Amino acid sequence: KDEPYRYASGQPVNNWDNKYIGSARVRYAIEHSMNVCAVRTLTETVGLEKGYKYLENFGFTTLVNNDPNYPGMSDIAQATALGGITRGVYNIEMTAAYAAIANSGIYTEPLLYTEILDHDGNVLIDNSKPITRRVLKESTAFLLTSAMQDVINRGTGTPARLNNMPAAGKTGTTDDSKDAWFIGYTPDLVAAVWIGDDYGSETLRGITGGNTPAIMWGQFMANALANTPASDFPVPSSA
C-alpha cells in the first residue's frame, strides 16, 4: 500500500513527489522510487535486522550499530531502506553491491589491483583471485535486474537509456538534495555516479539522481561499451 505512512518515531515517510497511489506492485515502486513502499517492505516484510545483515553481506563497511564511536546510533533502522545510513557509503562498495545483482547474485570483493611485482618481475602480492560469495538467489537477482530495467526504460532513470543495449539501474536523491546517485549496469559493465561534496554542505540545486547523474552514466557507458556487442541479461532456469 502506497499511502501516508510514519516511522516508529512518528515522523512521516514522504514520497519524493508527495503523491500516493494506493496499491502498488513492488516492481512499480522500484521503477518510480516510491519511498513509502521501500520503508514498508523493510519494516513489515523483510525485517530491520535481516535487512542490516543483507547490507553486511553485500560488503558495506560503514554500517554502525551502537559502536563505541557512535553510541546510541544504529543502522538497524527503517530509514536504512532509503539509504539513510549513519556514515554514508563508499562509491566502490555501492558499485560492488550492484555488481552482485548483475552477476546473478554472486558478490565479488572489489579489487583496485591484481598484482604487485618487484623490479625483477617477481610477484610480491597476488590479488588476482577474487573473493566471492553468494548474496542473493539467482532468481531474485534476475527479478531485481528486470525491475531496474523498467527504471531506465520508463521510470525515474530514463535519461540513462542506452541505444540498442539493455541496461538496469536505480536513481537516488537525498531529502536535503545534497547527494544524487545513479547506479546501473549492462550484462558487461557496472558503474556508479555520485554527485555531492565530501562534507555534505552544498545543496545540489535541482540535481537529482534521475537527471545529471543518469545522463553522465549514460554517456560514460555508451563510450565504454562502444565496441561491445549488445547482449541480453541471462535468464536463469529458476526464474
PDB file of C-alpha atoms in Angstrom:
ATOM      1  CA  LYS A   1       0.000   0.000   0.000  1.00  0.00           C
ATOM      2  CA  ASP A   2       1.355   3.383  -1.050  1.00  0.00           C
ATOM      3  CA  GLU A   3      -0.359   5.697   1.394  1.00  0.00           C
ATOM      4  CA  PRO A   4       0.605   8.136   4.172  1.00  0.00           C
ATOM      5  CA  TYR A   5       2.952   6.246   6.494  1.00  0.00           C
ATOM      6  CA  ARG A   6       5.078   7.061   9.541  1.00  0.00           C
ATOM      7  CA  TYR A   7       8.308   5.841  11.036  1.00  0.00           C
ATOM      8  CA  ALA A   8       8.058   4.355  14.524  1.00  0.00           C
ATOM      9  CA  SER A   9       9.162   7.784  15.812  1.00  0.00           C
ATOM     10  CA  GLY A  10       6.037   9.358  14.333  1.00  0.00           C
ATOM     11  CA  GLN A  11       7.930  11.200  11.601  1.00  0.00           C
ATOM     12  CA  PRO A  12       6.166  10.880   8.242  1.00  0.00           C
ATOM     13  CA  VAL A  13       7.723   8.953   5.364  1.00  0.00           C
ATOM     14  CA  ASN A  14       7.371  11.142   2.297  1.00  0.00           C
ATOM     15  CA  ASN A  15       7.415  10.099  -1.326  1.00  0.00           C
ATOM     16  CA  TRP A  16       9.646  12.369  -3.388  1.00  0.00           C
ATOM     17  CA  ASP A  17       6.627  13.768  -5.244  1.00  0.00           C
ATOM     18  CA  ASN A  18       4.368  13.837  -2.147  1.00  0.00           C
ATOM     19  CA  LYS A  19       1.803  11.709  -4.013  1.00  0.00           C
ATOM     20  CA  TYR A  20       0.251   8.357  -3.079  1.00  0.00           C
ATOM     21  CA  ILE A  21      -1.433   5.926  -5.468  1.00  0.00           C
ATOM     22  CA  GLY A  22      -2.799   3.234  -3.133  1.00  0.00           C
ATOM     23  CA  SER A  23      -1.968  -0.363  -4.005  1.00  0.00           C
ATOM     24  CA  ALA A  24       1.271  -0.686  -5.979  1.00  0.00           C
ATOM     25  CA  ARG A  25       3.363  -3.600  -7.185  1.00  0.00           C
ATOM     26  CA  VAL A  26       6.935  -3.749  -5.862  1.00  0.00           C
ATOM     27  CA  ARG A  27       8.186  -3.564  -9.461  1.00  0.00           C
ATOM     28  CA  TYR A  28       6.289  -0.305  -9.983  1.00  0.00           C
ATOM     29  CA  ALA A  29       7.537   1.047  -6.650  1.00  0.00           C
ATOM     30  CA  ILE A  30      11.156   0.409  -7.670  1.00  0.00           C
ATOM     31  CA  GLU A  31      10.512   1.902 -11.102  1.00  0.00           C
ATOM     32  CA  HIS A  32       9.190   5.140  -9.586  1.00  0.00           C
ATOM     33  CA  SER A  33      11.313   5.365  -6.397  1.00  0.00           C
ATOM     34  CA  MET A  34       8.336   5.198  -4.044  1.00  0.00           C
ATOM     35  CA  ASN A  35       9.770   5.753  -0.565  1.00  0.00           C
ATOM     36  CA  VAL A  36       6.731   4.568   1.380  1.00  0.00           C
ATOM     37  CA  CYS A  37       6.801   1.177  -0.326  1.00  0.00           C
ATOM     38  CA  ALA A  38      10.530   0.762   0.376  1.00  0.00           C
ATOM     39  CA  VAL A  39      10.168   1.561   4.091  1.00  0.00           C
ATOM     40  CA  ARG A  40       7.050  -0.600   4.480  1.00  0.00           C
ATOM     41  CA  THR A  41       8.735  -3.541   2.746  1.00  0.00           C
ATOM     42  CA  LEU A  42      11.770  -3.385   5.041  1.00  0.00           C
ATOM     43  CA  THR A  43       9.669  -2.820   8.159  1.00  0.00           C
ATOM     44  CA  GLU A  44       6.780  -5.211   7.608  1.00  0.00           C
ATOM     45  CA  THR A  45       8.170  -7.914   5.302  1.00  0.00           C
ATOM     46  CA  VAL A  46      11.967  -8.194   5.380  1.00  0.00           C
ATOM     47  CA  GLY A  47      12.650  -7.035   8.946  1.00  0.00           C
ATOM     48  CA  LEU A  48      15.147  -4.420  10.086  1.00  0.00           C
ATOM     49  CA  GLU A  49      17.773  -6.861  11.398  1.00  0.00           C
ATOM     50  CA  LYS A  50      17.627  -9.090   8.324  1.00  0.00           C
ATOM     51  CA  GLY A  51      17.964  -6.016   6.097  1.00  0.00           C
ATOM     52  CA  TYR A  52      21.037  -4.949   8.080  1.00  0.00           C
ATOM     53  CA  LYS A  53      22.586  -8.413   7.698  1.00  0.00           C
ATOM     54  CA  TYR A  54      21.987  -8.279   3.954  1.00  0.00           C
ATOM     55  CA  LEU A  55      23.901  -4.987   3.798  1.00  0.00           C
ATOM     56  CA  GLU A  56      26.799  -6.534   5.714  1.00  0.00           C
ATOM     57  CA  ASN A  57      26.830  -9.492   3.323  1.00  0.00           C
ATOM     58  CA  PHE A  58      26.815  -7.058   0.382  1.00  0.00           C
ATOM     59  CA  GLY A  59      30.122  -5.661   1.630  1.00  0.00           C
ATOM     60  CA  PHE A  60      29.156  -2.319   3.211  1.00  0.00           C
ATOM     61  CA  THR A  61      31.804  -1.447   5.822  1.00  0.00           C
ATOM     62  CA  THR A  62      30.430   1.886   7.063  1.00  0.00           C
ATOM     63  CA  LEU A  63      27.451   0.457   8.959  1.00  0.00           C
ATOM     64  CA  VAL A  64      27.113   1.216  12.674  1.00  0.00           C
ATOM     65  CA  ASN A  65      25.126  -0.428  15.440  1.00  0.00           C
ATOM     66  CA  ASN A  66      25.813   1.250  18.782  1.00  0.00           C
ATOM     67  CA  ASP A  67      29.553   1.199  18.051  1.00  0.00           C
ATOM     68  CA  PRO A  68      31.839   2.888  20.630  1.00  0.00           C
ATOM     69  CA  ASN A  69      32.401   5.852  18.295  1.00  0.00           C
ATOM     70  CA  TYR A  70      28.675   6.132  17.537  1.00  0.00           C
ATOM     71  CA  PRO A  71      26.864   5.493  20.824  1.00  0.00           C
ATOM     72  CA  GLY A  72      23.110   5.330  20.574  1.00  0.00           C
ATOM     73  CA  MET A  73      23.209   5.210  16.752  1.00  0.00           C
ATOM     74  CA  SER A  74      22.231   2.182  14.696  1.00  0.00           C
ATOM     75  CA  ASP A  75      21.614   1.415  11.059  1.00  0.00           C
ATOM     76  CA  ILE A  76      19.196  -1.318  12.079  1.00  0.00           C
ATOM     77  CA  ALA A  77      16.570   1.257  11.277  1.00  0.00           C
ATOM     78  CA  GLN A  78      13.658   1.977   8.983  1.00  0.00           C
ATOM     79  CA  ALA A  79      15.440   4.868   7.258  1.00  0.00           C
ATOM     80  CA  THR A  80      18.095   2.424   6.053  1.00  0.00           C
ATOM     81  CA  ALA A  81      15.545   1.362   3.416  1.00  0.00           C
ATOM     82  CA  LEU A  82      16.089   4.764   1.780  1.00  0.00           C
ATOM     83  CA  GLY A  83      19.869   4.865   2.205  1.00  0.00           C
ATOM     84  CA  GLY A  84      19.699   6.760   5.490  1.00  0.00           C
ATOM     85  CA  ILE A  85      22.942   5.201   6.711  1.00  0.00           C
ATOM     86  CA  THR A  86      24.706   6.985   9.570  1.00  0.00           C
ATOM     87  CA  ARG A  87      28.134   7.249   7.950  1.00  0.00           C
ATOM     88  CA  GLY A  88      27.054   7.096   4.323  1.00  0.00           C
ATOM     89  CA  VAL A  89      28.598   4.675   1.846  1.00  0.00           C
ATOM     90  CA  TYR A  90      31.658   4.424  -0.357  1.00  0.00           C
ATOM     91  CA  ASN A  91      31.060   4.595  -4.101  1.00  0.00           C
ATOM     92  CA  ILE A  92      33.183   1.494  -4.716  1.00  0.00           C
ATOM     93  CA  GLU A  93      31.136  -0.520  -2.205  1.00  0.00           C
ATOM     94  CA  MET A  94      27.862   0.666  -3.709  1.00  0.00           C
ATOM     95  CA  THR A  95      29.129  -0.320  -7.154  1.00  0.00           C
ATOM     96  CA  ALA A  96      30.214  -3.750  -5.914  1.00  0.00           C
ATOM     97  CA  ALA A  97      26.790  -4.331  -4.354  1.00  0.00           C
ATOM     98  CA  TYR A  98      25.017  -3.620  -7.632  1.00  0.00           C
ATOM     99  CA  ALA A  99      27.606  -5.748  -9.420  1.00  0.00           C
ATOM    100  CA  ALA A 100      26.452  -8.678  -7.289  1.00  0.00           C
ATOM    101  CA  ILE A 101      22.914  -8.246  -8.609  1.00  0.00           C
ATOM    102  CA  ALA A 102      24.282  -8.006 -12.144  1.00  0.00           C
ATOM    103  CA  ASN A 103      26.364 -11.133 -11.524  1.00  0.00           C
ATOM    104  CA  SER A 104      23.341 -13.345 -10.778  1.00  0.00           C
ATOM    105  CA  GLY A 105      23.650 -12.838  -7.032  1.00  0.00           C
ATOM    106  CA  ILE A 106      27.381 -13.558  -6.650  1.00  0.00           C
ATOM    107  CA  TYR A 107      29.259 -10.832  -4.756  1.00  0.00           C
ATOM    108  CA  THR A 108      32.896 -10.213  -5.693  1.00  0.00           C
ATOM    109  CA  GLU A 109      35.058  -8.160  -3.358  1.00  0.00           C
ATOM    110  CA  PRO A 110      36.211  -5.134  -5.379  1.00  0.00           C
ATOM    111  CA  LEU A 111      39.893  -5.013  -6.319  1.00  0.00           C
ATOM    112  CA  LEU A 112      41.963  -1.932  -7.098  1.00  0.00           C
ATOM    113  CA  TYR A 113      44.894  -4.026  -8.383  1.00  0.00           C
ATOM    114  CA  THR A 114      45.634  -7.644  -9.298  1.00  0.00           C
ATOM    115  CA  GLU A 115      49.383  -7.979  -8.742  1.00  0.00           C
ATOM    116  CA  ILE A 116      52.357  -6.097  -7.318  1.00  0.00           C
ATOM    117  CA  LEU A 117      55.744  -7.001  -8.829  1.00  0.00           C
ATOM    118  CA  ASP A 118      59.283  -6.122  -7.809  1.00  0.00           C
ATOM    119  CA  HIS A 119      61.821  -4.723 -10.279  1.00  0.00           C
ATOM    120  CA  ASP A 120      62.751  -8.275 -11.374  1.00  0.00           C
ATOM    121  CA  GLY A 121      59.156  -9.189 -12.155  1.00  0.00           C
ATOM    122  CA  ASN A 122      58.683 -11.380  -9.091  1.00  0.00           C
ATOM    123  CA  VAL A 123      55.174 -11.359  -7.652  1.00  0.00           C
ATOM    124  CA  LEU A 124      55.144  -9.667  -4.248  1.00  0.00           C
ATOM    125  CA  ILE A 125      51.380  -9.591  -3.756  1.00  0.00           C
ATOM    126  CA  ASP A 126      48.952 -11.672  -5.798  1.00  0.00           C
ATOM    127  CA  ASN A 127      45.417 -10.340  -5.732  1.00  0.00           C
ATOM    128  CA  SER A 128      44.289 -11.957  -8.967  1.00  0.00           C
ATOM    129  CA  LYS A 129      41.905 -14.498  -7.447  1.00  0.00           C
ATOM    130  CA  PRO A 130      38.838 -12.578  -6.301  1.00  0.00           C
ATOM    131  CA  ILE A 131      36.932 -13.488  -3.155  1.00  0.00           C
ATOM    132  CA  THR A 132      33.329 -14.281  -3.979  1.00  0.00           C
ATOM    133  CA  ARG A 133      30.184 -15.375  -2.163  1.00  0.00           C
ATOM    134  CA  ARG A 134      26.515 -15.752  -2.979  1.00  0.00           C
ATOM    135  CA  VAL A 135      24.397 -12.956  -1.519  1.00  0.00           C
ATOM    136  CA  LEU A 136      21.136 -13.429  -3.460  1.00  0.00           C
ATOM    137  CA  LYS A 137      19.351 -16.300  -5.091  1.00  0.00           C
ATOM    138  CA  GLU A 138      19.895 -16.288  -8.836  1.00  0.00           C
ATOM    139  CA  SER A 139      16.167 -15.846  -9.434  1.00  0.00           C
ATOM    140  CA  THR A 140      15.998 -12.893  -7.013  1.00  0.00           C
ATOM    141  CA  ALA A 141      18.902 -11.167  -8.756  1.00  0.00           C
ATOM    142  CA  PHE A 142      17.165 -11.694 -12.105  1.00  0.00           C
ATOM    143  CA  LEU A 143      13.888 -10.203 -10.844  1.00  0.00           C
ATOM    144  CA  LEU A 144      15.694  -7.168  -9.402  1.00  0.00           C
ATOM    145  CA  THR A 145      17.512  -6.688 -12.693  1.00  0.00           C
ATOM    146  CA  SER A 146      14.235  -6.935 -14.570  1.00  0.00           C
ATOM    147  CA  ALA A 147      12.605  -4.344 -12.296  1.00  0.00           C
ATOM    148  CA  MET A 148      15.569  -1.993 -12.642  1.00  0.00           C
ATOM    149  CA  GLN A 149      15.415  -2.306 -16.419  1.00  0.00           C
ATOM    150  CA  ASP A 150      11.991  -0.708 -16.064  1.00  0.00           C
ATOM    151  CA  VAL A 151      13.601   2.151 -14.091  1.00  0.00           C
ATOM    152  CA  ILE A 152      15.629   3.007 -17.192  1.00  0.00           C
ATOM    153  CA  ASN A 153      13.023   2.144 -19.807  1.00  0.00           C
ATOM    154  CA  ARG A 154      10.102   4.072 -18.306  1.00  0.00           C
ATOM    155  CA  GLY A 155      10.822   5.108 -14.733  1.00  0.00           C
ATOM    156  CA  THR A 156      12.904   7.709 -12.918  1.00  0.00           C
ATOM    157  CA  GLY A 157      16.088   6.795 -14.827  1.00  0.00           C
ATOM    158  CA  THR A 158      15.041   7.242 -18.456  1.00  0.00           C
ATOM    159  CA  PRO A 159      17.860   9.779 -19.201  1.00  0.00           C
ATOM    160  CA  ALA A 160      20.283   6.850 -18.731  1.00  0.00           C
ATOM    161  CA  ARG A 161      18.756   4.784 -21.532  1.00  0.00           C
ATOM    162  CA  LEU A 162      21.285   3.295 -23.946  1.00  0.00           C
ATOM    163  CA  ASN A 163      20.693   2.764 -27.651  1.00  0.00           C
ATOM    164  CA  ASN A 164      20.418  -0.926 -28.551  1.00  0.00           C
ATOM    165  CA  MET A 165      21.878  -2.049 -25.203  1.00  0.00           C
ATOM    166  CA  PRO A 166      19.813  -3.483 -22.327  1.00  0.00           C
ATOM    167  CA  ALA A 167      20.581  -1.822 -19.008  1.00  0.00           C
ATOM    168  CA  ALA A 168      19.285  -1.810 -15.443  1.00  0.00           C
ATOM    169  CA  GLY A 169      19.768   0.850 -12.804  1.00  0.00           C
ATOM    170  CA  LYS A 170      18.450   2.935  -9.940  1.00  0.00           C
ATOM    171  CA  THR A 171      18.247   6.621  -9.122  1.00  0.00           C
ATOM    172  CA  GLY A 172      18.785   8.080  -5.658  1.00  0.00           C
ATOM    173  CA  THR A 173      18.437  11.566  -4.194  1.00  0.00           C
ATOM    174  CA  THR A 174      18.647  12.572  -0.530  1.00  0.00           C
ATOM    175  CA  ASP A 175      15.831  14.565   1.083  1.00  0.00           C
ATOM    176  CA  ASP A 176      18.115  17.561   1.585  1.00  0.00           C
ATOM    177  CA  SER A 177      19.280  17.478  -2.063  1.00  0.00           C
ATOM    178  CA  LYS A 178      22.931  17.116  -1.053  1.00  0.00           C
ATOM    179  CA  ASP A 179      23.567  13.737  -2.711  1.00  0.00           C
ATOM    180  CA  ALA A 180      22.450  12.397  -6.069  1.00  0.00           C
ATOM    181  CA  TRP A 181      23.188   8.904  -7.387  1.00  0.00           C
ATOM    182  CA  PHE A 182      22.704   6.841 -10.476  1.00  0.00           C
ATOM    183  CA  ILE A 183      23.962   3.267 -10.414  1.00  0.00           C
ATOM    184  CA  GLY A 184      23.419   0.882 -13.263  1.00  0.00           C
ATOM    185  CA  TYR A 185      24.740  -1.987 -15.318  1.00  0.00           C
ATOM    186  CA  THR A 186      24.569  -3.875 -18.565  1.00  0.00           C
ATOM    187  CA  PRO A 187      25.402  -7.581 -18.954  1.00  0.00           C
ATOM    188  CA  ASP A 188      29.055  -6.490 -19.292  1.00  0.00           C
ATOM    189  CA  LEU A 189      29.738  -3.473 -17.086  1.00  0.00           C
ATOM    190  CA  VAL A 190      28.657  -1.807 -13.828  1.00  0.00           C
ATOM    191  CA  ALA A 191      29.201   1.867 -12.995  1.00  0.00           C
ATOM    192  CA  ALA A 192      28.026   4.309 -10.326  1.00  0.00           C
ATOM    193  CA  VAL A 193      27.813   8.102 -10.491  1.00  0.00           C
ATOM    194  CA  TRP A 194      27.579  10.144  -7.300  1.00  0.00           C
ATOM    195  CA  ILE A 195      27.285  13.926  -7.200  1.00  0.00           C
ATOM    196  CA  GLY A 196      27.788  15.796  -3.939  1.00  0.00           C
ATOM    197  CA  ASP A 197      30.595  17.170  -1.816  1.00  0.00           C
ATOM    198  CA  ASP A 198      32.694  15.323   0.727  1.00  0.00           C
ATOM    199  CA  TYR A 199      31.379  17.386   3.632  1.00  0.00           C
ATOM    200  CA  GLY A 200      27.680  17.323   2.785  1.00  0.00           C
ATOM    201  CA  SER A 201      27.461  21.095   2.972  1.00  0.00           C
ATOM    202  CA  GLU A 202      26.383  22.028  -0.556  1.00  0.00           C
ATOM    203  CA  THR A 203      22.829  21.794  -1.885  1.00  0.00           C
ATOM    204  CA  LEU A 204      22.714  20.477  -5.425  1.00  0.00           C
ATOM    205  CA  ARG A 205      20.076  22.961  -6.600  1.00  0.00           C
ATOM    206  CA  GLY A 206      17.871  20.887  -8.830  1.00  0.00           C
ATOM    207  CA  ILE A 207      20.197  17.963  -9.477  1.00  0.00           C
ATOM    208  CA  THR A 208      18.540  14.610  -8.758  1.00  0.00           C
ATOM    209  CA  GLY A 209      19.645  11.063  -9.420  1.00  0.00           C
ATOM    210  CA  GLY A 210      17.331  10.971 -12.405  1.00  0.00           C
ATOM    211  CA  ASN A 211      18.860  13.871 -14.299  1.00  0.00           C
ATOM    212  CA  THR A 212      22.571  14.806 -14.236  1.00  0.00           C
ATOM    213  CA  PRO A 213      23.977  11.548 -12.767  1.00  0.00           C
ATOM    214  CA  ALA A 214      21.793   9.453 -15.081  1.00  0.00           C
ATOM    215  CA  ILE A 215      22.901  11.483 -18.113  1.00  0.00           C
ATOM    216  CA  MET A 216      26.573  11.192 -17.097  1.00  0.00           C
ATOM    217  CA  TRP A 217      26.189   7.453 -16.568  1.00  0.00           C
ATOM    218  CA  GLY A 218      24.585   7.008 -19.976  1.00  0.00           C
ATOM    219  CA  GLN A 219      27.316   8.990 -21.726  1.00  0.00           C
ATOM    220  CA  PHE A 220      30.077   7.081 -19.953  1.00  0.00           C
ATOM    221  CA  MET A 221      28.546   3.679 -20.651  1.00  0.00           C
ATOM    222  CA  ALA A 222      27.886   4.484 -24.311  1.00  0.00           C
ATOM    223  CA  ASN A 223      31.566   5.294 -24.781  1.00  0.00           C
ATOM    224  CA  ALA A 224      32.873   2.442 -22.646  1.00  0.00           C
ATOM    225  CA  LEU A 225      30.743  -0.112 -24.492  1.00  0.00           C
ATOM    226  CA  ALA A 226      31.037   1.364 -27.975  1.00  0.00           C
ATOM    227  CA  ASN A 227      32.833  -1.729 -29.275  1.00  0.00           C
ATOM    228  CA  THR A 228      30.953  -4.272 -27.169  1.00  0.00           C
ATOM    229  CA  PRO A 229      28.256  -6.307 -28.958  1.00  0.00           C
ATOM    230  CA  ALA A 230      24.838  -5.962 -27.346  1.00  0.00           C
ATOM    231  CA  SER A 231      23.666  -8.952 -25.326  1.00  0.00           C
ATOM    232  CA  ASP A 232      20.686  -9.704 -23.118  1.00  0.00           C
ATOM    233  CA  PHE A 233      20.741 -10.380 -19.408  1.00  0.00           C
ATOM    234  CA  PRO A 234      20.796 -14.151 -18.856  1.00  0.00           C
ATOM    235  CA  VAL A 235      17.552 -15.730 -17.676  1.00  0.00           C
ATOM    236  CA  PRO A 236      18.143 -18.390 -15.012  1.00  0.00           C
ATOM    237  CA  SER A 237      16.237 -21.648 -15.143  1.00  0.00           C
ATOM    238  CA  SER A 238      14.828 -20.867 -11.682  1.00  0.00           C
ATOM    239  CA  ALA A 239      13.213 -17.589 -12.806  1.00  0.00           C
TER     240      ALA A 239
END
